[in-house]
CSV table of C-alpha atoms in Angstrom, one decimal:
chain,number,residue,atom,x,y,z
M,1,ARG,CA,0.0,0.1,-0.2
M,2,ARG,CA,2.8,2.4,0.7
M,3,THR,CA,4.2,1.9,-2.7
M,4,LEU,CA,1.0,3.1,-4.3
M,5,GLY,CA,0.1,5.6,-1.8
M,6,ALA,CA,-2.9,4.0,-1.0
M,7,HIS,CA,-4.5,5.5,2.2
M,8,PHE,CA,-8.3,5.1,3.4
M,9,THR,CA,-10.0,8.0,4.2
M,10,SER,CA,-12.8,7.9,6.5
M,11,GLU,CA,-16.4,9.3,5.9
M,12,ARG,CA,-15.9,11.6,8.8
M,13,ASN,CA,-12.9,13.3,7.0
M,14,ILE,CA,-14.5,13.1,3.8
M,15,LEU,CA,-17.2,15.1,5.0
M,16,ARG,CA,-14.5,17.4,6.6
M,17,VAL,CA,-13.5,18.2,3.0
M,18,VAL,CA,-16.7,18.4,1.0
M,19,ARG,CA,-18.9,20.3,3.6
M,20,PRO,CA,-16.7,23.6,3.6
M,21,LEU,CA,-15.6,23.0,0.0
M,22,PHE,CA,-19.4,23.0,-1.4
M,23,LEU,CA,-22.0,21.3,0.6
M,24,ASP,CA,-22.4,23.9,3.3
M,25,LYS,CA,-23.0,26.4,0.4
M,26,LEU,CA,-25.5,24.4,-1.4
M,27,GLN,CA,-27.3,24.0,1.8
M,28,ASP,CA,-27.3,27.6,2.5
M,29,GLU,CA,-28.5,28.3,-1.1
M,30,PHE,CA,-31.4,25.9,-0.6
M,31,ASP,CA,-32.3,27.1,2.8
M,32,SER,CA,-32.8,30.6,1.2
M,33,ILE,CA,-34.9,29.5,-1.8
M,34,LYS,CA,-37.1,27.0,0.1
M,35,SER,CA,-40.4,29.0,-0.7
M,36,SER,CA,-39.9,29.4,-4.5
M,37,LYS,CA,-40.9,26.4,-6.5
M,38,THR,CA,-39.2,28.0,-9.9
M,39,ALA,CA,-36.0,28.7,-7.7
M,40,LEU,CA,-36.0,25.1,-6.3
M,41,GLU,CA,-35.9,23.8,-9.9
M,42,LYS,CA,-33.3,26.0,-11.2
M,43,PHE,CA,-31.2,24.8,-7.8
M,44,ARG,CA,-31.9,21.2,-9.0
M,45,LYS,CA,-30.6,21.9,-12.6
M,46,LYS,CA,-27.5,23.5,-10.8
M,47,ILE,CA,-26.7,20.5,-9.0
M,48,ASN,CA,-27.2,18.2,-11.8
M,49,GLY,CA,-24.7,20.3,-13.7
M,50,LEU,CA,-21.9,20.1,-11.1
M,51,PRO,CA,-19.0,17.7,-12.5
M,52,PHE,CA,-16.7,16.3,-9.7
M,53,LEU,CA,-13.2,14.7,-10.0
M,54,ASP,CA,-11.2,12.7,-7.6
M,55,PRO,CA,-7.8,12.3,-9.6
M,56,ALA,CA,-6.7,9.5,-7.3
M,57,CYS,CA,-10.2,7.9,-6.3
M,58,GLY,CA,-8.9,4.4,-5.0
M,59,CYS,CA,-12.1,2.7,-4.5
M,60,GLY,CA,-14.3,5.9,-4.8
M,61,ASN,CA,-15.0,6.9,-1.0
M,62,PHE,CA,-14.9,10.6,-1.9
M,63,LEU,CA,-17.1,10.1,-4.9
M,64,VAL,CA,-19.5,7.9,-3.2
M,65,VAL,CA,-19.8,10.3,-0.1
M,66,THR,CA,-20.3,13.3,-2.3
M,67,TYR,CA,-22.9,11.4,-4.4
M,68,ARG,CA,-24.8,10.4,-1.5
M,69,GLU,CA,-24.9,13.9,0.0
M,70,LEU,CA,-26.1,15.5,-3.2
M,71,ARG,CA,-28.7,13.0,-3.6
M,72,LEU,CA,-29.9,13.5,0.0
M,73,LEU,CA,-30.1,17.4,-0.8
M,74,ASP,CA,-32.1,16.5,-3.7
M,75,ILE,CA,-34.6,14.6,-1.9
M,76,GLU,CA,-35.0,17.6,0.6
M,77,ILE,CA,-35.5,19.7,-2.6
M,78,ILE,CA,-38.3,17.2,-3.9
M,79,ARG,CA,-39.9,17.0,-0.7
M,80,LYS,CA,-40.2,21.0,-0.8
M,81,GLU,CA,-41.6,21.0,-4.4
M,82,TYR,CA,-44.1,18.2,-4.1
M,83,LYS,CA,-45.0,18.8,-0.5
M,84,GLY,CA,-46.1,15.4,0.0
M,85,LYS,CA,-47.7,14.8,-3.2
M,86,PHE,CA,-46.5,12.1,-5.5
M,87,ALA,CA,-44.6,12.9,-8.4
M,88,LEU,CA,-46.3,11.7,-11.7
M,89,ASN,CA,-43.3,11.8,-13.7
M,90,VAL,CA,-41.0,9.4,-11.9
M,91,SER,CA,-38.0,10.4,-14.2
M,92,LEU,CA,-38.2,14.0,-12.6
M,93,LEU,CA,-37.3,12.4,-9.1
M,94,ASN,CA,-33.6,11.8,-9.8
M,95,ILE,CA,-31.5,14.3,-11.5
M,96,VAL,CA,-28.1,13.9,-9.9
M,97,HIS,CA,-26.5,11.7,-12.4
M,98,LEU,CA,-23.6,9.3,-12.0
M,99,HIS,CA,-22.0,10.4,-15.1
M,100,ASN,CA,-21.0,13.8,-13.4
M,101,PHE,CA,-18.7,11.8,-11.3
M,102,TYR,CA,-15.3,11.2,-12.4
M,103,GLY,CA,-12.6,9.2,-10.9
M,104,TYR,CA,-9.0,8.4,-12.1
M,105,GLU,CA,-7.4,5.2,-10.6
M,106,ILE,CA,-4.1,3.3,-11.4
M,107,ASP,CA,-5.2,0.2,-9.8
M,108,SER,CA,-7.9,-1.9,-12.1
M,109,THR,CA,-9.4,-3.5,-9.2
M,110,SER,CA,-9.8,-0.3,-7.0
M,111,ALA,CA,-11.2,1.4,-10.2
M,112,MET,CA,-13.8,-1.4,-10.7
M,113,ILE,CA,-14.9,-1.1,-7.0
M,114,ALA,CA,-15.4,2.6,-7.2
M,115,LYS,CA,-17.8,2.2,-10.3
M,116,VAL,CA,-19.7,-0.6,-8.3
M,117,ALA,CA,-19.8,1.3,-5.2
M,118,LEU,CA,-21.2,4.2,-7.0
M,119,TRP,CA,-24.0,2.1,-8.6
M,120,LEU,CA,-24.9,0.6,-5.1
M,121,THR,CA,-25.1,4.1,-3.6
M,122,GLU,CA,-27.2,5.2,-6.6
M,123,HIS,CA,-29.4,2.1,-5.8
M,124,GLN,CA,-29.6,2.8,-2.2
M,125,MET,CA,-30.7,6.5,-2.7
M,126,ASN,CA,-33.4,5.3,-5.2
M,127,MET,CA,-34.8,3.1,-2.6
M,128,ARG,CA,-34.9,5.7,-0.1
M,129,LEU,CA,-36.8,8.0,-2.9
M,130,GLU,CA,-39.2,5.0,-3.2
M,131,SER,CA,-39.8,4.5,0.5
M,132,GLU,CA,-40.5,8.4,0.6
M,133,PHE,CA,-42.5,9.0,-2.5
M,134,GLY,CA,-43.8,5.7,-3.5
M,135,LYS,CA,-42.0,5.8,-6.7
M,136,THR,CA,-38.4,5.9,-8.0
M,137,VAL,CA,-36.4,5.5,-11.3
M,138,PRO,CA,-35.3,1.9,-12.0
M,139,THR,CA,-31.6,1.5,-11.5
M,140,ILE,CA,-31.6,-1.8,-13.5
M,141,PRO,CA,-30.3,-2.1,-16.3
M,142,LEU,CA,-27.1,-0.4,-15.3
M,143,GLU,CA,-27.1,2.1,-18.2
M,144,GLU,CA,-25.4,5.2,-16.6
M,145,ALA,CA,-22.4,5.0,-14.8
M,146,ALA,CA,-19.7,7.2,-13.2
M,147,VAL,CA,-16.7,7.6,-15.5
M,148,ILE,CA,-13.9,5.9,-13.7
M,149,VAL,CA,-10.9,5.7,-15.8
M,150,ASN,CA,-8.3,3.1,-15.0
M,151,ASP,CA,-4.9,5.3,-15.7
M,152,ASN,CA,-2.2,7.3,-13.9
M,153,SER,CA,-3.7,10.7,-13.4
M,154,LEU,CA,-0.5,12.3,-13.4
M,155,ASN,CA,-0.2,11.4,-17.2
M,156,MET,CA,-3.6,12.4,-18.2
M,157,ASP,CA,-5.5,15.4,-19.2
M,158,TRP,CA,-7.8,16.3,-16.5
M,159,LYS,CA,-11.3,17.3,-18.5
M,160,PRO,CA,-14.5,16.1,-18.4
M,161,MET,CA,-15.6,13.7,-21.3
M,162,LYS,CA,-18.3,16.3,-22.1
M,163,ARG,CA,-17.1,19.2,-24.4
M,164,GLY,CA,-17.2,22.7,-23.0
M,165,LYS,CA,-17.3,21.6,-19.4
M,166,VAL,CA,-14.8,22.0,-16.5
M,167,PHE,CA,-14.6,20.2,-13.2
M,168,ASN,CA,-16.5,22.2,-10.5
M,169,TYR,CA,-14.7,20.4,-7.9
M,170,ILE,CA,-11.5,18.3,-7.6
M,171,LEU,CA,-11.4,16.5,-4.3
M,172,GLY,CA,-10.0,13.5,-2.8
M,173,ASN,CA,-6.9,12.3,-0.8
M,174,PRO,CA,-3.9,12.1,-3.1
M,175,PRO,CA,-1.5,9.4,-2.7
M,176,PHE,CA,1.3,10.3,-0.3
M,177,ILE,CA,4.3,8.2,0.4
M,178,GLY,CA,6.2,10.1,2.6
M,179,LYS,CA,9.1,12.6,1.7
M,180,GLN,CA,11.6,10.2,2.9
M,181,HIS,CA,10.4,7.5,0.7
M,182,GLN,CA,10.2,9.4,-2.7
M,183,THR,CA,12.2,9.0,-5.6
M,184,GLU,CA,14.3,11.9,-7.0
M,185,GLU,CA,11.6,12.4,-9.8
M,186,GLN,CA,8.8,12.5,-7.2
M,187,LYS,CA,10.5,15.2,-5.4
């Protein structure tokens, strides 16, 4: 693990990064527009347009927690928009899409685990939607996926796959093996 710089980051520490980076601001914005259905719909579109990158994603913990927290915020928005009524168009319920979550990972097994972990988290959030609203978007077949690339991020161009887009947030816990263990090239 040391040679790869692989380190597990707990959910508590991930939240210490993502809350001040963007979640707190999004929550404040939501709190200020709760009473306007038009503003809420605009806000949902904004959330859907945010691409995230973890350039050393490992098994995807930063991406999973970020996705889950955005989905939880979206559920709050849906609750305010529909005020207990059932949404007739189920496709409107989930607009936080996995294809906005990018991860670069040098280890192929970790890259696959990250992709599967995001699918599982999407399924969990869809089940939560269903328990609250009686409907959800079917997760199966697995058509949409996060963009997890098995490659060394140091040798890549960090651009989202969609033309004209940039990453709104780059987050994660980059590999660090300790100065005393670095090669001259790494230093």
